mmCIF file of C-alpha atoms in Angstrom:
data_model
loop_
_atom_site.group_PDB
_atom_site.id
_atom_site.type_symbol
_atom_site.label_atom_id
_atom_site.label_comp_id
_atom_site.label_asym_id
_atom_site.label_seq_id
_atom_site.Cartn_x
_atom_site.Cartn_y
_atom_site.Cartn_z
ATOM 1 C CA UNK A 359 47.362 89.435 -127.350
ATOM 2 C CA UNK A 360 47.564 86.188 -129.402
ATOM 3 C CA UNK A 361 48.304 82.539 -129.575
ATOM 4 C CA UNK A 362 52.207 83.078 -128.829
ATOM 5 C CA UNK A 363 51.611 85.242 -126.147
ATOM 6 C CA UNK A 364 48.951 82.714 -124.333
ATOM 7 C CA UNK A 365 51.596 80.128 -124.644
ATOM 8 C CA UNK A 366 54.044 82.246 -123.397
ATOM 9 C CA UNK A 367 52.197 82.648 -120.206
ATOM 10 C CA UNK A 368 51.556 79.131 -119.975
ATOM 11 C CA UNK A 369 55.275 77.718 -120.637
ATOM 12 C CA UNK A 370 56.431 80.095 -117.816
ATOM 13 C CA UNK A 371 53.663 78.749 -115.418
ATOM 14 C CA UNK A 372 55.413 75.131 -115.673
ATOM 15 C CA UNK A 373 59.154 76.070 -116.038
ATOM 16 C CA UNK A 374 58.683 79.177 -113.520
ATOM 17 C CA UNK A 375 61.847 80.431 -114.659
ATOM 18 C CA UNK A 376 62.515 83.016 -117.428
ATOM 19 C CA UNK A 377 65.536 81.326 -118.433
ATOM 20 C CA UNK A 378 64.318 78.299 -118.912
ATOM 21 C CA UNK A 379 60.909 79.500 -120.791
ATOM 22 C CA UNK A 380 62.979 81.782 -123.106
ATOM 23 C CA UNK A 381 65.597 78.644 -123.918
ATOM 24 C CA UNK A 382 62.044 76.404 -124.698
ATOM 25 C CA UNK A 383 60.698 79.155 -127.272
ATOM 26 C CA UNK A 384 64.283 80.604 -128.504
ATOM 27 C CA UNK A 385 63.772 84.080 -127.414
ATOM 28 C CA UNK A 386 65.644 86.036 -124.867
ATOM 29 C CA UNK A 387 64.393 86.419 -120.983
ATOM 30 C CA UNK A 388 64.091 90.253 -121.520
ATOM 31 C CA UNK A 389 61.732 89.463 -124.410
ATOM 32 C CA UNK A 390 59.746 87.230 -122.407
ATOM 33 C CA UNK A 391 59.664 89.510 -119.488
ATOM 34 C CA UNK A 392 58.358 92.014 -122.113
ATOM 35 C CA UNK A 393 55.921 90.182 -123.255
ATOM 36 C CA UNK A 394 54.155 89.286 -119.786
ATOM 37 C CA UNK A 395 54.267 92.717 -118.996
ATOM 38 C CA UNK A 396 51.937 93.706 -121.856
ATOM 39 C CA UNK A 397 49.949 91.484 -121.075
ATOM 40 C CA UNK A 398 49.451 92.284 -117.672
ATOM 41 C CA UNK A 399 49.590 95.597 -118.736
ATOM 42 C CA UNK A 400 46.398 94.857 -120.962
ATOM 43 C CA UNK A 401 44.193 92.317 -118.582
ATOM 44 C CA UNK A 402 45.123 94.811 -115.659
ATOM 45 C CA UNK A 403 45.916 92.494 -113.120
ATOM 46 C CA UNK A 404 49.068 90.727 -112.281
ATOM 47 C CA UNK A 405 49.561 87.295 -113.743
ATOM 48 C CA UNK A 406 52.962 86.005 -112.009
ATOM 49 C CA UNK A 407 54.748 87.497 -108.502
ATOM 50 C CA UNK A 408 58.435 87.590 -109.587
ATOM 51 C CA UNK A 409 61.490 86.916 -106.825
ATOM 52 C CA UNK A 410 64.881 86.461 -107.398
ATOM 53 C CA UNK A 411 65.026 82.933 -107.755
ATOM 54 C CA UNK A 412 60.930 81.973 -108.559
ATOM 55 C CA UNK A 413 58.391 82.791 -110.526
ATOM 56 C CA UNK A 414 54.704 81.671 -109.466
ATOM 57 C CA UNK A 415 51.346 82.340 -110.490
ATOM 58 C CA UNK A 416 48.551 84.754 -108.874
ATOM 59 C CA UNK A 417 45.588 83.624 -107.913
ATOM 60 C CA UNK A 418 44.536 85.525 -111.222
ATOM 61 C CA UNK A 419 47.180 83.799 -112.893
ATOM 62 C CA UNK A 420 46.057 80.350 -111.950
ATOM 63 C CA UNK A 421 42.741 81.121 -113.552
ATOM 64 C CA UNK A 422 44.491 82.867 -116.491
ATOM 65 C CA UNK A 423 46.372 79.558 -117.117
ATOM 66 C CA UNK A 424 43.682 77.286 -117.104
ATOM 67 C CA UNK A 425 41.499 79.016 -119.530
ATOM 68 C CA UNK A 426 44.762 80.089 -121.842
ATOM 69 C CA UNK A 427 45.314 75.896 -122.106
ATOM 70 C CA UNK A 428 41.964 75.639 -123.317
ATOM 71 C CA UNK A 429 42.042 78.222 -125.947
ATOM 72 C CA UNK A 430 45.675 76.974 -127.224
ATOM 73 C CA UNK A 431 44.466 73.685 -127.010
ATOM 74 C CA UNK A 432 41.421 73.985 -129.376
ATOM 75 C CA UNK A 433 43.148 76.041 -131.660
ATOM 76 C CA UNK A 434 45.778 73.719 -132.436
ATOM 77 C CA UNK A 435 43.137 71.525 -132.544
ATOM 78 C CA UNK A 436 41.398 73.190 -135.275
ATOM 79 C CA UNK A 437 44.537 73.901 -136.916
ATOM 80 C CA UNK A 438 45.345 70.514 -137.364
ATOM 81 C CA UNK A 439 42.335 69.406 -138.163
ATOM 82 C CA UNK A 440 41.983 71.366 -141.646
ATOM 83 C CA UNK A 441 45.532 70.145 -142.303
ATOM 84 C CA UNK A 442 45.607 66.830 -144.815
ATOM 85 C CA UNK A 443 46.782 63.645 -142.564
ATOM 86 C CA UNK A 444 50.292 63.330 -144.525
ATOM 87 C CA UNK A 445 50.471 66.829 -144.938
ATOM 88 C CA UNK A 446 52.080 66.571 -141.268
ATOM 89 C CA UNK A 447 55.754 67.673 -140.591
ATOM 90 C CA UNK A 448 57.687 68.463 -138.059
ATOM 91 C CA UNK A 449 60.273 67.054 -135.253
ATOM 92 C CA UNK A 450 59.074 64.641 -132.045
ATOM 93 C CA UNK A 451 61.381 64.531 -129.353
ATOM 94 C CA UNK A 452 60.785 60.692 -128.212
ATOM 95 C CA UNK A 453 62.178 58.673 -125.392
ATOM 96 C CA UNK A 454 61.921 55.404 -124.638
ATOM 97 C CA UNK A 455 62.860 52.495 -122.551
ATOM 98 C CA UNK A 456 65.903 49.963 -123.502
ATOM 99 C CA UNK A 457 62.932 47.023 -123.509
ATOM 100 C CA UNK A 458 60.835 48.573 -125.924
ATOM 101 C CA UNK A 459 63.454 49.990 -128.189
ATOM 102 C CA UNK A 460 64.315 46.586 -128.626
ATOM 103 C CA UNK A 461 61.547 45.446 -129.437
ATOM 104 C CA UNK A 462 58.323 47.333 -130.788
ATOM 105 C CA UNK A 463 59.961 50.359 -131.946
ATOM 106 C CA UNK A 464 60.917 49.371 -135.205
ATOM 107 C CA UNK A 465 57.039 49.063 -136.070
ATOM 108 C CA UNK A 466 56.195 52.605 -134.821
ATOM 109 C CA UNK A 467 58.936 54.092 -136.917
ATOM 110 C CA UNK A 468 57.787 52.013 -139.892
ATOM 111 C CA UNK A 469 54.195 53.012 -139.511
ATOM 112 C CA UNK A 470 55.268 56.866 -139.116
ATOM 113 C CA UNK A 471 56.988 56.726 -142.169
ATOM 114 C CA UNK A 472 54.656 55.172 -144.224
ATOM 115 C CA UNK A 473 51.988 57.125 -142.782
ATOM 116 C CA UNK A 474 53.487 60.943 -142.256
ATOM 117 C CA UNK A 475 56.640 60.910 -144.002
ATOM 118 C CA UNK A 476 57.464 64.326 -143.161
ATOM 119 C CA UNK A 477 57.748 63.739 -139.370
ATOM 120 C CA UNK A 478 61.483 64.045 -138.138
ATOM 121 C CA UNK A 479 61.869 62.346 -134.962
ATOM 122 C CA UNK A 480 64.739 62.011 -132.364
ATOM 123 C CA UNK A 481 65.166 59.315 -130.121
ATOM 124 C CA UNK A 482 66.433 59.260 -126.810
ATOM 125 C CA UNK A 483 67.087 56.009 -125.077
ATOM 126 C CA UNK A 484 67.196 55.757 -120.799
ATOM 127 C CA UNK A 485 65.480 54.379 -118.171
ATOM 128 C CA UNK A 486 61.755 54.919 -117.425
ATOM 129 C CA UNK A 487 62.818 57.110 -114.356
ATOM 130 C CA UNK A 488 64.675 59.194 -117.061
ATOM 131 C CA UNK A 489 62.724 59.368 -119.648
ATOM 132 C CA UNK A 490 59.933 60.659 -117.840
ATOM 133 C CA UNK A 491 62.056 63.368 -115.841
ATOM 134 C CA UNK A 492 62.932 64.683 -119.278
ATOM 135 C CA UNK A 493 59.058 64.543 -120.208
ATOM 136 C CA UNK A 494 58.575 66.897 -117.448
ATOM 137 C CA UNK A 495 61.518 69.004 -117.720
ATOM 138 C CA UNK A 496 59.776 69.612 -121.584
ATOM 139 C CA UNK A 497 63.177 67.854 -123.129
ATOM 140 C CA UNK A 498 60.428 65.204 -124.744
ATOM 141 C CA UNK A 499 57.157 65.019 -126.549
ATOM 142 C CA UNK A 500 56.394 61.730 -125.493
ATOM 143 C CA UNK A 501 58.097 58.700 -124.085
ATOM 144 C CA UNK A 502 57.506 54.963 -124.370
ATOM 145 C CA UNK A 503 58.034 53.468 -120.848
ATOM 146 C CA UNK A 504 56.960 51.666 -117.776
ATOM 147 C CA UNK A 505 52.965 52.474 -116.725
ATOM 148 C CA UNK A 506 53.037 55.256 -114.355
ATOM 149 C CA UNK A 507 49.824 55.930 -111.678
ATOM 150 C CA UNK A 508 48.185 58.096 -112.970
ATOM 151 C CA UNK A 509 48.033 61.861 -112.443
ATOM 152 C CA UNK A 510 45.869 64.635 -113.585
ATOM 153 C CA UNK A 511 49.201 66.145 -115.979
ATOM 154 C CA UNK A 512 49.802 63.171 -117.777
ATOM 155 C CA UNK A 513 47.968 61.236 -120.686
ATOM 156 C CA UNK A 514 48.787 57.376 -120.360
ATOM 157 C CA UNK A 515 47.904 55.016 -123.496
ATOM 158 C CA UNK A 516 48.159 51.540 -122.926
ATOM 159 C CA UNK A 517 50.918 49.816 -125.279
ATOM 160 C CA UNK A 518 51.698 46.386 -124.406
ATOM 161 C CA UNK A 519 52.391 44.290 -121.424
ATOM 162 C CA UNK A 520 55.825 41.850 -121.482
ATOM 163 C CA UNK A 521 56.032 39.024 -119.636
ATOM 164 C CA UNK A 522 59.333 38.255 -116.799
ATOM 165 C CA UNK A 523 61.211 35.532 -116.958
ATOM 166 C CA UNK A 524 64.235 34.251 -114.717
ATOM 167 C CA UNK A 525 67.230 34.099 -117.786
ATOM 168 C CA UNK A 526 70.460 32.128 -117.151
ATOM 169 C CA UNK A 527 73.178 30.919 -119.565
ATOM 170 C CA UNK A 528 72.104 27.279 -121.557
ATOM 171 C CA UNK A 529 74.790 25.459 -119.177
ATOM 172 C CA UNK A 530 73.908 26.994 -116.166
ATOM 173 C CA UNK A 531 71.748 24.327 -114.367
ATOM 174 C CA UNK A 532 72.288 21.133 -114.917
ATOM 175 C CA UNK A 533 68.759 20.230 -115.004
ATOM 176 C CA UNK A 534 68.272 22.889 -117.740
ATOM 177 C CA UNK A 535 64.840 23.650 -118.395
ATOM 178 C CA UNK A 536 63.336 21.488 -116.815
ATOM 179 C CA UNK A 537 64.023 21.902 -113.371
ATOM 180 C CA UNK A 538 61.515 23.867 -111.126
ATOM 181 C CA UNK A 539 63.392 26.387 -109.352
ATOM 182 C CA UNK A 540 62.177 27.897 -106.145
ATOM 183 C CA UNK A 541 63.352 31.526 -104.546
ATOM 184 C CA UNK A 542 65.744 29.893 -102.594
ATOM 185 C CA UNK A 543 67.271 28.086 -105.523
ATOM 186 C CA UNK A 544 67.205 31.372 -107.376
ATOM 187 C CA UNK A 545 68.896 33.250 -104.544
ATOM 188 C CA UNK A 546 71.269 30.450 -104.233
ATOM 189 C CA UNK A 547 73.083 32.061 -107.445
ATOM 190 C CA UNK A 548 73.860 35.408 -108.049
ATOM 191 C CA UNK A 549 71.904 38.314 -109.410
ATOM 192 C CA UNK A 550 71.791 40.567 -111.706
ATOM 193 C CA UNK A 551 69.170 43.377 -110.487
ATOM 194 C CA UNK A 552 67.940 46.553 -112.210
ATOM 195 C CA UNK A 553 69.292 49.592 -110.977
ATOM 196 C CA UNK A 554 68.516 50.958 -107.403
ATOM 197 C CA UNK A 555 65.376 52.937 -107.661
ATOM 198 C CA UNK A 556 63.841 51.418 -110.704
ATOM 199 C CA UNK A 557 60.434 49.911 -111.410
ATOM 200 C CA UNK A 558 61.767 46.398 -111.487
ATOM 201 C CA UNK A 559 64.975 46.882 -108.800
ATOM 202 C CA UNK A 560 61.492 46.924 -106.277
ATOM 203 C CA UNK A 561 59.720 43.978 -108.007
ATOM 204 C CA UNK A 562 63.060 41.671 -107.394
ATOM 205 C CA UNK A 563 62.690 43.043 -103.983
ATOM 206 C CA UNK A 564 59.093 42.814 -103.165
ATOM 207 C CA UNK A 565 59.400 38.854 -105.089
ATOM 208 C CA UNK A 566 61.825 37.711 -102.423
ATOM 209 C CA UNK A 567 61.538 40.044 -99.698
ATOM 210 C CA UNK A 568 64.691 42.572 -98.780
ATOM 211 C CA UNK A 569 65.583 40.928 -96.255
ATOM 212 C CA UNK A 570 65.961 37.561 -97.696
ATOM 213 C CA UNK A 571 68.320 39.543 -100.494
ATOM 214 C CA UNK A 572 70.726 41.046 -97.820
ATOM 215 C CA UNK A 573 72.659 37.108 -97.879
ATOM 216 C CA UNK A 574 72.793 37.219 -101.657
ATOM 217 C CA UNK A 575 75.414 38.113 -103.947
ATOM 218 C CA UNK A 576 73.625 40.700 -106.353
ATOM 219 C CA UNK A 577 75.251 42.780 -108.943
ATOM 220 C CA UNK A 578 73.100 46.189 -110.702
ATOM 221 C CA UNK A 579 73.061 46.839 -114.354
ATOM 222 C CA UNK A 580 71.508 49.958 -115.638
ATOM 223 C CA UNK A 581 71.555 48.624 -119.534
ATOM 224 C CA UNK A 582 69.483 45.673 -120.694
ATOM 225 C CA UNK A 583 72.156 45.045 -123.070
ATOM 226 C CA UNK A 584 74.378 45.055 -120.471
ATOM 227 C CA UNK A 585 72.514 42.267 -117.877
ATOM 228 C CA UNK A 586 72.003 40.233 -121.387
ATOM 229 C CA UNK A 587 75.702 40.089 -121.937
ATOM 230 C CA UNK A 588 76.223 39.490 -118.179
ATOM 231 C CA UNK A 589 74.030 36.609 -118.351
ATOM 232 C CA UNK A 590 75.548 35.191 -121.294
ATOM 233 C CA UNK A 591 79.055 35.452 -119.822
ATOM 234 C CA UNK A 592 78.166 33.261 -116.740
ATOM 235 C CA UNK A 593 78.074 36.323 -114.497
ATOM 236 C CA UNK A 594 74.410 35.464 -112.870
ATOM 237 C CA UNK A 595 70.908 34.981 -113.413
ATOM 238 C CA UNK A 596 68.787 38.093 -114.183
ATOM 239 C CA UNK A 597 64.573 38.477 -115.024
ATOM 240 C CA UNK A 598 64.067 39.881 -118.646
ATOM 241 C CA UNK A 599 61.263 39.937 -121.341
ATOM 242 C CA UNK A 600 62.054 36.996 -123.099
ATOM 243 C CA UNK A 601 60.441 38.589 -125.842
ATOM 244 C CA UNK A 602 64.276 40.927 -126.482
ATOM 245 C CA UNK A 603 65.891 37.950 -126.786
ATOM 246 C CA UNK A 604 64.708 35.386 -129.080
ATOM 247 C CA UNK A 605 67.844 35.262 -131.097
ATOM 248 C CA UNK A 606 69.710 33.620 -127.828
ATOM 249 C CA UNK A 607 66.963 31.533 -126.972
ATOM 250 C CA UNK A 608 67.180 29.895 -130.896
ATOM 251 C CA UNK A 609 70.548 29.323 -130.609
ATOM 252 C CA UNK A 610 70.654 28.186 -127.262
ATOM 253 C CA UNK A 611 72.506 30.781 -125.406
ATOM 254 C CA UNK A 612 70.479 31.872 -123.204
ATOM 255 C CA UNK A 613 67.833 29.438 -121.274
ATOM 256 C CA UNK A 614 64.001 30.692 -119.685
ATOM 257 C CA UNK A 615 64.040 29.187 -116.358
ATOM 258 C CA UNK A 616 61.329 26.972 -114.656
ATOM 259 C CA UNK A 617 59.947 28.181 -111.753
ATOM 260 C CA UNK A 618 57.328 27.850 -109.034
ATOM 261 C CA UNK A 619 56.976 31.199 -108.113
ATOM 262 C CA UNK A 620 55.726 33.562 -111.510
ATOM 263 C CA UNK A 621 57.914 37.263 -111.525
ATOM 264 C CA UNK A 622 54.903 40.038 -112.574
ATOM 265 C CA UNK A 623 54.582 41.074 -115.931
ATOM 266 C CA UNK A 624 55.759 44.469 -117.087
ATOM 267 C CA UNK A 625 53.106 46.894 -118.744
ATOM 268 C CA UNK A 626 54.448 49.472 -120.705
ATOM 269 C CA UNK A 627 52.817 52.939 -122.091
ATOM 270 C CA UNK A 628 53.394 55.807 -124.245
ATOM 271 C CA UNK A 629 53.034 59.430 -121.723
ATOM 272 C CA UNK A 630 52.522 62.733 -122.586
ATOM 273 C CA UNK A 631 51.946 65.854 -120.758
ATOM 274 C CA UNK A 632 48.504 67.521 -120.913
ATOM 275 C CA UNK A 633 49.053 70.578 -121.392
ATOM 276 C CA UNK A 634 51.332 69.917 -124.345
ATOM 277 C CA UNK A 635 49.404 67.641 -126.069
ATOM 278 C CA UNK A 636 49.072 68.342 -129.990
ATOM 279 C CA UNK A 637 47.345 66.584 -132.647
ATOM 280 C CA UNK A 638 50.898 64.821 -133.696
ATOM 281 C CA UNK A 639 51.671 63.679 -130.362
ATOM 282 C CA UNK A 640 48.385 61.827 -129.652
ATOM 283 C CA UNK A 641 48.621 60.377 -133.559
ATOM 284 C CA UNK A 642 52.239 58.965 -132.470
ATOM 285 C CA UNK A 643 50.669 57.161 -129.244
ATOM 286 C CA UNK A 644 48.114 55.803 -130.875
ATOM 287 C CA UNK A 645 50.357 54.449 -133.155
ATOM 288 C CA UNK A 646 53.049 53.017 -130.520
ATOM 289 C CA UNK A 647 49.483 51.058 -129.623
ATOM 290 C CA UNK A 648 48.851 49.743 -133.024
ATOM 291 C CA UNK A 649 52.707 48.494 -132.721
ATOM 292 C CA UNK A 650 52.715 46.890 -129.676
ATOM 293 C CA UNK A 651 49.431 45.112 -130.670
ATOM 294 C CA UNK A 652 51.227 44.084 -133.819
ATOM 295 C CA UNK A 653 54.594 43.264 -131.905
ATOM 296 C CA UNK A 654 52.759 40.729 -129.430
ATOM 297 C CA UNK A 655 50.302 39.083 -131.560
ATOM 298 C CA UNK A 656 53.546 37.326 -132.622
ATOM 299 C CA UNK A 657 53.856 35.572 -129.210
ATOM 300 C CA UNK A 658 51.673 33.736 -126.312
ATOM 301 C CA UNK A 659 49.921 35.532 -123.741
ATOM 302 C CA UNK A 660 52.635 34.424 -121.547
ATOM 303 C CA UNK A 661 55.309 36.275 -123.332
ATOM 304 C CA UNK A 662 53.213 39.542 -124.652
ATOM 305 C CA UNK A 663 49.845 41.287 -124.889
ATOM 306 C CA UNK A 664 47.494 44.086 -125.065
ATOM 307 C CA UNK A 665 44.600 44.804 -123.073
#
């Protein structure tokens, strides 16, 4: 029995599939079905009751599991700490949200490269929803996205929190700017809401109440580049960070609106799983913190911060 084997047993405890577990270590399912039985073979007990369509832990198992994390855990931990900083390499599997792409994720990639220049790392781009479905399906490392509550799998660093603001086109209102706009002015045009399901599809929502929204005339965008070109074409009103687009607020594109009534703030964070996390992967959320706190110390409190 070794290192492999222990996270053998632990990779099929979360995918419970031998399919799926021999596709996540590139081996075949009868190889990984050989492998579990020598193990059980050699602790004497059974670690998993097998169906056709499941696999789930023993009692036994569960205990197994637990203690194999640990062990796997400390010894990558050891590992990586007698390897040199920049000595580093490999490939992270990243996602992260539209906003934050946008915004601070040209710092992380800059400090990464600088830092640990033989990191690889691919970047997937989706909604916070997705992007943290693929974190638990083990298609990610990490992901940049919305704050989740918390839960006893996942490992949640603060990044930065982005401030809302009602966007229209420049010629929109003919009081510009300066007019303060109330919900019922707002719902007086139309909207452009986040996708059904989504963080911020409940926050528009639970800021004017579903039933006030059943009168209004409300389109969906799933892209934030999408809703910004919406909103530049005259096609509604839509709450953004104003922080992702500064070049249309220069040139007077795009307009922050005025109103009596603030939209909540957005707090973002990078996630990882638990029981997956390495040396590397805490290093690279650590440093999406450094970026964000670089990335908003370039605007007001009002527009972005870190706690």
């Amino acid at each position: 029995m070794n290192i492999r084997f222990l996270e053998t047993v632990i990779w099929l405890s979360e995918l419970r599939n031998f399919r799926a577990t021999a596709a996540r270590l590139n081996m075949t399912p009868a190889a990984i079905s050989n492998r579990i039985g020598a193990m059980e073979q050699e602790l004497g007990f059974r670690l998993f009751d097998r169906d056709a369509r499941d696999v789930n832990l023993t009692a036994e198992g569960e205990a197994f599991v637990e203690g194999a994390r640990d062990v796997v855990r400390r010894y990558h931990d050891l590992v990586e700490s007698l390897s040199p900083q920049n000595g580093l390499e490999g490939t992270l599997k990243i996602g992260i949200v539209p906003s934050l792409a946008m915004t601070i994720l040209p710092g992380i990639l800059d400090i990464v490269r600088q830092r640990y220049p033989k990191i690889r790392i691919s970047i997937t781009t989706s909604s916070s929803k997705g992007v943290v479905q693929k974190l638990e399906q083990r298609e990610l490392d990490i992901v940049f996205a919305i704050k989740p509550e918390p839960t006893p799998n996942l490992r949640i660093v603060d990044i930065c929190t982005f401030g809302m603001f009602w966007i229209s086109r420049s010629n929109q209102f003919p009081g510009g700017a300066e007019d303060v706009l109330s919900r019922d002015d707002l719902l007086g045009r139309n909207l452009i809401s986040y996708e059904s399901g989504s963080y911020n599809y409940q926050q528009i929502i639970n800021y004017f109440t579903e039933e006030r929204l059943k009168d209004a005339t409300v389109h969906y965008s799933n892209s934030l580049t999408t809703t910004i070109n919406m909103i530049s074409a005259g096609v509604g009103i839509s709450v953004i960070p104003p922080v992702v687009i500064q070049k249309e607020l220069r040139t007077g594109e795009l307009q922050v609106l005025n109103t009596n009534a603030a939209f909540p703030a957005t707090s973002y964070s990078a996630i990882y799983l638990e029981s997956a996390a390495t040396r590397l992967i805490t290093l690279v959320a650590n440093i999406a913190r450094e970026a964000g706190r670089n990335f908003s110390g370039n605007f007001s409190d009002s527009l972005a911060y870190q706690d």
